[in-house]
PDB file of C-alpha atoms in Angstrom:
ATOM      1  CA  UNK A   6       0.272   0.075   0.577  1.00 49.00           C
ATOM      2  CA  UNK A   7       2.813   1.802   0.837  1.00 55.00           C
ATOM      3  CA  UNK A   8       3.222   2.434  -3.328  1.00 71.00           C
ATOM      4  CA  UNK A   9       3.573   5.095  -5.765  1.00 79.00           C
ATOM      5  CA  UNK A  10       2.470   3.228  -8.189  1.00 85.00           C
ATOM      6  CA  UNK A  11      -1.288   4.030  -6.092  1.00 84.00           C
ATOM      7  CA  UNK A  12      -0.836   6.939  -5.699  1.00 83.00           C
ATOM      8  CA  UNK A  13      -0.723   8.166  -9.346  1.00 88.00           C
ATOM      9  CA  UNK A  14      -3.677   4.987  -9.545  1.00 89.00           C
ATOM     10  CA  UNK A  15      -5.609   6.928  -7.412  1.00 87.00           C
ATOM     11  CA  UNK A  16      -4.259  10.575  -8.906  1.00 87.00           C
ATOM     12  CA  UNK A  17      -5.578   9.510 -12.547  1.00 90.00           C
ATOM     13  CA  UNK A  18      -8.869   7.648 -11.514  1.00 90.00           C
ATOM     14  CA  UNK A  19     -10.411  10.671 -10.059  1.00 87.00           C
ATOM     15  CA  UNK A  20      -9.372  12.694 -12.702  1.00 88.00           C
ATOM     16  CA  UNK A  21     -11.510  10.815 -14.714  1.00 90.00           C
ATOM     17  CA  UNK A  22     -13.871  11.292 -12.260  1.00 87.00           C
ATOM     18  CA  UNK A  23     -14.131  14.267 -12.148  1.00 86.00           C
ATOM     19  CA  UNK A  24     -14.338  14.273 -16.513  1.00 88.00           C
ATOM     20  CA  UNK A  25     -17.601  12.433 -15.998  1.00 88.00           C
ATOM     21  CA  UNK A  26     -18.943  14.841 -13.467  1.00 85.00           C
ATOM     22  CA  UNK A  27     -20.506  17.717 -14.340  1.00 87.00           C
ATOM     23  CA  UNK A  28     -18.255  20.608 -12.053  1.00 84.00           C
ATOM     24  CA  UNK A  29     -20.335  23.359 -13.780  1.00 87.00           C
ATOM     25  CA  UNK A  30     -23.322  22.940 -11.629  1.00 90.00           C
ATOM     26  CA  UNK A  31     -23.449  24.844  -8.797  1.00 89.00           C
ATOM     27  CA  UNK A  32     -24.786  21.616  -6.867  1.00 92.00           C
ATOM     28  CA  UNK A  33     -21.791  19.325  -7.653  1.00 90.00           C
ATOM     29  CA  UNK A  34     -19.698  21.342  -6.808  1.00 91.00           C
ATOM     30  CA  UNK A  35     -21.420  21.558  -3.756  1.00 93.00           C
ATOM     31  CA  UNK A  36     -20.990  18.464  -2.877  1.00 93.00           C
ATOM     32  CA  UNK A  37     -17.395  18.255  -4.069  1.00 92.00           C
ATOM     33  CA  UNK A  38     -16.758  20.776  -1.650  1.00 93.00           C
ATOM     34  CA  UNK A  39     -18.323  18.414   1.471  1.00 95.00           C
ATOM     35  CA  UNK A  40     -16.577  15.455   0.085  1.00 94.00           C
ATOM     36  CA  UNK A  41     -13.222  17.452   0.311  1.00 95.00           C
ATOM     37  CA  UNK A  42     -13.809  19.327   3.350  1.00 95.00           C
ATOM     38  CA  UNK A  43     -14.875  16.075   4.854  1.00 96.00           C
ATOM     39  CA  UNK A  44     -12.489  14.240   3.542  1.00 96.00           C
ATOM     40  CA  UNK A  45      -9.711  16.185   5.199  1.00 96.00           C
ATOM     41  CA  UNK A  46     -11.749  16.304   8.791  1.00 97.00           C
ATOM     42  CA  UNK A  47     -11.103  12.776   8.530  1.00 97.00           C
ATOM     43  CA  UNK A  48      -7.472  12.320   7.678  1.00 97.00           C
ATOM     44  CA  UNK A  49      -6.960  14.576  11.188  1.00 97.00           C
ATOM     45  CA  UNK A  50      -9.176  12.451  13.710  1.00 97.00           C
ATOM     46  CA  UNK A  51      -6.927   9.926  11.983  1.00 97.00           C
ATOM     47  CA  UNK A  52      -4.087  11.917  13.007  1.00 97.00           C
ATOM     48  CA  UNK A  53      -5.717  12.759  16.023  1.00 97.00           C
ATOM     49  CA  UNK A  54      -6.130   9.190  16.899  1.00 97.00           C
ATOM     50  CA  UNK A  55      -1.927   8.501  15.973  1.00 97.00           C
ATOM     51  CA  UNK A  56      -0.993  11.459  18.550  1.00 97.00           C
ATOM     52  CA  UNK A  57      -3.423   9.810  21.450  1.00 97.00           C
ATOM     53  CA  UNK A  58      -1.727   5.862  20.969  1.00 96.00           C
ATOM     54  CA  UNK A  59       1.623   7.013  20.819  1.00 96.00           C
ATOM     55  CA  UNK A  60       0.954   9.050  24.319  1.00 96.00           C
ATOM     56  CA  UNK A  61      -0.591   6.359  25.651  1.00 96.00           C
ATOM     57  CA  UNK A  62       2.298   3.553  24.887  1.00 94.00           C
ATOM     58  CA  UNK A  63       4.529   6.147  26.448  1.00 92.00           C
ATOM     59  CA  UNK A  64       7.429   4.698  24.236  1.00 91.00           C
ATOM     60  CA  UNK A  65      10.535   6.553  26.663  1.00 93.00           C
ATOM     61  CA  UNK A  66      13.044   3.968  24.714  1.00 92.00           C
ATOM     62  CA  UNK A  67      16.251   6.377  23.692  1.00 93.00           C
ATOM     63  CA  UNK A  68      16.733   7.290  19.496  1.00 92.00           C
ATOM     64  CA  UNK A  69      19.910   9.194  18.009  1.00 91.00           C
ATOM     65  CA  UNK A  70      20.407   9.614  14.290  1.00 88.00           C
ATOM     66  CA  UNK A  71      21.576  12.333  12.229  1.00 87.00           C
ATOM     67  CA  UNK A  72      19.240  15.217  11.049  1.00 83.00           C
ATOM     68  CA  UNK A  73      18.782  15.215   7.259  1.00 72.00           C
ATOM     69  CA  UNK A  74      17.785  17.976   5.623  1.00 68.00           C
ATOM     70  CA  UNK A  75      14.646  16.970   3.264  1.00 63.00           C
ATOM     71  CA  UNK A  76      15.859  16.246   0.209  1.00 60.00           C
ATOM     72  CA  UNK A  77      15.346  18.455  -2.366  1.00 63.00           C
ATOM     73  CA  UNK A  78      16.511  18.312  -6.168  1.00 63.00           C
ATOM     74  CA  UNK A  79      17.955  21.827  -6.559  1.00 65.00           C
ATOM     75  CA  UNK A  80      19.807  21.306  -3.245  1.00 62.00           C
ATOM     76  CA  UNK A  81      22.920  18.594  -3.396  1.00 62.00           C
ATOM     77  CA  UNK A  82      23.007  15.934  -0.116  1.00 59.00           C
ATOM     78  CA  UNK A  83      24.410  17.886   2.621  1.00 56.00           C
ATOM     79  CA  UNK A  84      28.370  16.444   4.205  1.00 57.00           C
ATOM     80  CA  UNK A  85      27.395  14.831   7.634  1.00 52.00           C
ATOM     81  CA  UNK A  86      29.993  17.094   9.004  1.00 56.00           C
ATOM     82  CA  UNK A  87      26.807  19.753   8.447  1.00 67.00           C
ATOM     83  CA  UNK A  88      24.543  17.233  10.247  1.00 76.00           C
ATOM     84  CA  UNK A  89      23.835  17.059  13.881  1.00 83.00           C
ATOM     85  CA  UNK A  90      23.088  14.275  15.663  1.00 89.00           C
ATOM     86  CA  UNK A  91      19.797  15.417  17.293  1.00 89.00           C
ATOM     87  CA  UNK A  92      18.724  12.479  20.695  1.00 93.00           C
ATOM     88  CA  UNK A  93      15.055  11.955  21.560  1.00 93.00           C
ATOM     89  CA  UNK A  94      12.709   9.367  22.205  1.00 94.00           C
ATOM     90  CA  UNK A  95      10.437   7.383  19.850  1.00 94.00           C
ATOM     91  CA  UNK A  96       7.419   9.035  22.052  1.00 95.00           C
ATOM     92  CA  UNK A  97       8.526  12.500  21.117  1.00 96.00           C
ATOM     93  CA  UNK A  98       9.659  11.130  17.312  1.00 95.00           C
ATOM     94  CA  UNK A  99       6.639  10.234  16.528  1.00 95.00           C
ATOM     95  CA  UNK A 100       4.209  13.747  17.971  1.00 96.00           C
ATOM     96  CA  UNK A 101       7.078  15.104  15.751  1.00 95.00           C
ATOM     97  CA  UNK A 102       5.840  13.112  12.687  1.00 94.00           C
ATOM     98  CA  UNK A 103       2.623  13.264  13.426  1.00 97.00           C
ATOM     99  CA  UNK A 104       2.614  16.817  14.089  1.00 96.00           C
ATOM    100  CA  UNK A 105       4.070  17.270  10.336  1.00 94.00           C
ATOM    101  CA  UNK A 106       2.254  15.257   8.946  1.00 94.00           C
ATOM    102  CA  UNK A 107      -1.185  18.048  10.912  1.00 96.00           C
ATOM    103  CA  UNK A 108       0.311  21.387   9.275  1.00 96.00           C
ATOM    104  CA  UNK A 109       0.945  19.432   6.019  1.00 94.00           C
ATOM    105  CA  UNK A 110      -2.773  18.562   6.028  1.00 95.00           C
ATOM    106  CA  UNK A 111      -3.751  22.002   7.076  1.00 96.00           C
ATOM    107  CA  UNK A 112      -1.520  23.812   4.528  1.00 96.00           C
ATOM    108  CA  UNK A 113      -3.904  21.643   2.140  1.00 94.00           C
ATOM    109  CA  UNK A 114      -6.886  22.480   2.878  1.00 94.00           C
ATOM    110  CA  UNK A 115      -5.942  25.995   2.842  1.00 95.00           C
ATOM    111  CA  UNK A 116      -4.616  26.352  -0.456  1.00 95.00           C
ATOM    112  CA  UNK A 117      -7.447  24.448  -1.921  1.00 94.00           C
ATOM    113  CA  UNK A 118      -9.650  26.553  -0.092  1.00 92.00           C
ATOM    114  CA  UNK A 119      -7.916  29.565  -1.371  1.00 94.00           C
ATOM    115  CA  UNK A 120      -8.512  28.220  -4.789  1.00 92.00           C
ATOM    116  CA  UNK A 121     -11.735  27.387  -4.795  1.00 92.00           C
ATOM    117  CA  UNK A 122     -12.875  30.427  -2.986  1.00 91.00           C
ATOM    118  CA  UNK A 123     -10.465  32.848  -5.315  1.00 93.00           C
ATOM    119  CA  UNK A 124     -10.453  30.749  -8.819  1.00 91.00           C
ATOM    120  CA  UNK A 125     -13.035  28.567  -8.718  1.00 88.00           C
ATOM    121  CA  UNK A 126     -11.000  25.261  -9.197  1.00 88.00           C
ATOM    122  CA  UNK A 127     -12.812  22.360  -8.581  1.00 90.00           C
ATOM    123  CA  UNK A 128     -11.172  19.780 -10.460  1.00 90.00           C
ATOM    124  CA  UNK A 129      -8.519  19.411  -7.433  1.00 89.00           C
ATOM    125  CA  UNK A 130     -10.628  18.968  -4.772  1.00 91.00           C
ATOM    126  CA  UNK A 131     -11.956  15.506  -5.793  1.00 89.00           C
ATOM    127  CA  UNK A 132      -8.346  14.847  -6.081  1.00 88.00           C
ATOM    128  CA  UNK A 133      -7.386  16.200  -2.519  1.00 90.00           C
ATOM    129  CA  UNK A 134      -9.796  14.194  -0.678  1.00 91.00           C
ATOM    130  CA  UNK A 135      -8.635  10.460  -1.708  1.00 90.00           C
ATOM    131  CA  UNK A 136      -4.767  11.061  -1.691  1.00 90.00           C
ATOM    132  CA  UNK A 137      -4.376  11.779   2.494  1.00 92.00           C
ATOM    133  CA  UNK A 138      -6.191   9.254   3.252  1.00 92.00           C
ATOM    134  CA  UNK A 139      -4.153   7.409   1.817  1.00 91.00           C
ATOM    135  CA  UNK A 140      -1.504   9.054   2.584  1.00 90.00           C
ATOM    136  CA  UNK A 141      -2.628   9.658   6.665  1.00 93.00           C
ATOM    137  CA  UNK A 142      -2.615   5.729   6.281  1.00 92.00           C
ATOM    138  CA  UNK A 143      -0.050   4.365   4.502  1.00 90.00           C
ATOM    139  CA  UNK A 144       2.273   6.459   6.693  1.00 92.00           C
ATOM    140  CA  UNK A 145       4.537   5.023   8.738  1.00 93.00           C
ATOM    141  CA  UNK A 146       3.853   6.551  12.102  1.00 95.00           C
ATOM    142  CA  UNK A 147       0.510   4.987  10.504  1.00 93.00           C
ATOM    143  CA  UNK A 148       1.594   1.860   9.893  1.00 94.00           C
ATOM    144  CA  UNK A 149       3.050   1.557  13.484  1.00 95.00           C
ATOM    145  CA  UNK A 150       0.293   2.509  15.585  1.00 95.00           C
ATOM    146  CA  UNK A 151      -2.639   2.379  13.936  1.00 94.00           C
ATOM    147  CA  UNK A 152      -2.032  -0.989  12.771  1.00 93.00           C
ATOM    148  CA  UNK A 153       0.742  -2.234  15.383  1.00 92.00           C
ATOM    149  CA  UNK A 154       3.140  -3.206  13.237  1.00 93.00           C
ATOM    150  CA  UNK A 155       6.236  -3.844  14.338  1.00 93.00           C
ATOM    151  CA  UNK A 156       8.903  -0.656  14.006  1.00 90.00           C
ATOM    152  CA  UNK A 157      11.494  -3.374  12.899  1.00 90.00           C
ATOM    153  CA  UNK A 158      13.209  -3.023   8.487  1.00 88.00           C
ATOM    154  CA  UNK A 159      11.151  -0.319   6.755  1.00 87.00           C
ATOM    155  CA  UNK A 160       9.181   0.889   9.918  1.00 88.00           C
ATOM    156  CA  UNK A 161      12.514   1.348  11.607  1.00 89.00           C
ATOM    157  CA  UNK A 162      13.168   4.733  13.444  1.00 90.00           C
ATOM    158  CA  UNK A 163      14.129   7.116  11.848  1.00 89.00           C
ATOM    159  CA  UNK A 164      11.618   7.526   9.038  1.00 86.00           C
ATOM    160  CA  UNK A 165      13.355   8.193   5.581  1.00 79.00           C
ATOM    161  CA  UNK A 166      12.151  11.524   4.179  1.00 68.00           C
ATOM    162  CA  UNK A 167      11.188   9.728   1.330  1.00 65.00           C
ATOM    163  CA  UNK A 168      11.531  11.967  -2.500  1.00 57.00           C
ATOM    164  CA  UNK A 169      10.182  10.687  -5.321  1.00 55.00           C
ATOM    165  CA  UNK A 170      11.896  12.782  -7.915  1.00 54.00           C
ATOM    166  CA  UNK A 171      15.121  11.975  -5.668  1.00 49.00           C
ATOM    167  CA  UNK A 172      13.929   7.406  -6.946  1.00 49.00           C
ATOM    168  CA  UNK A 173      13.274   9.102 -10.924  1.00 50.00           C
ATOM    169  CA  UNK A 174      16.531  11.064 -11.093  1.00 52.00           C
ATOM    170  CA  UNK A 175      18.527   8.056  -9.429  1.00 52.00           C
ATOM    171  CA  UNK A 176      19.896  10.476  -6.704  1.00 49.00           C
ATOM    172  CA  UNK A 177      21.517   9.270  -3.519  1.00 49.00           C
ATOM    173  CA  UNK A 178      19.052   6.960  -0.896  1.00 48.00           C
ATOM    174  CA  UNK A 179      17.694  10.291   1.583  1.00 45.00           C
ATOM    175  CA  UNK A 180      16.915   9.095   4.826  1.00 46.00           C
ATOM    176  CA  UNK A 181      17.976   9.037   9.009  1.00 45.00           C
ATOM    177  CA  UNK A 182      20.391   6.257   9.342  1.00 43.00           C
TER     178      UNK A 182
END
């Protein structure tokens, strides 16, 4: 379920769905907007549930890792001398990851609301109604805390920051290990 191909399939399928909808009707636009807002509320509820489960577990196992900047196409990978050692606990690390996901959801919500109310753009709302739910459930923090998968192998902390563009360009694996 963590495959980028699934995300592309959802995106292409939802774009085909928007071609079949009459998006010029006000009633259809309002239903799409309601579906988008409901999906965003569901994603925030998923993040809240993950946060509650993290706080209930109180995993204070020590975690040490080298801080990695987010991957970028334009900037070369950072040298190890520019990285800093981070000492935290599993609980704090997981809470930080959930917080980042919540900020991303709220930014997405604000951007889509701006596009809808300022320019009347409706088609991206359909795509953004489906992908965030899938991303919240497929996120590594969700896999560990929602589905109870052990934090081993690919799910071991710190979680790698995955970049589709870096993978397509054959760049080095950007990770926190």
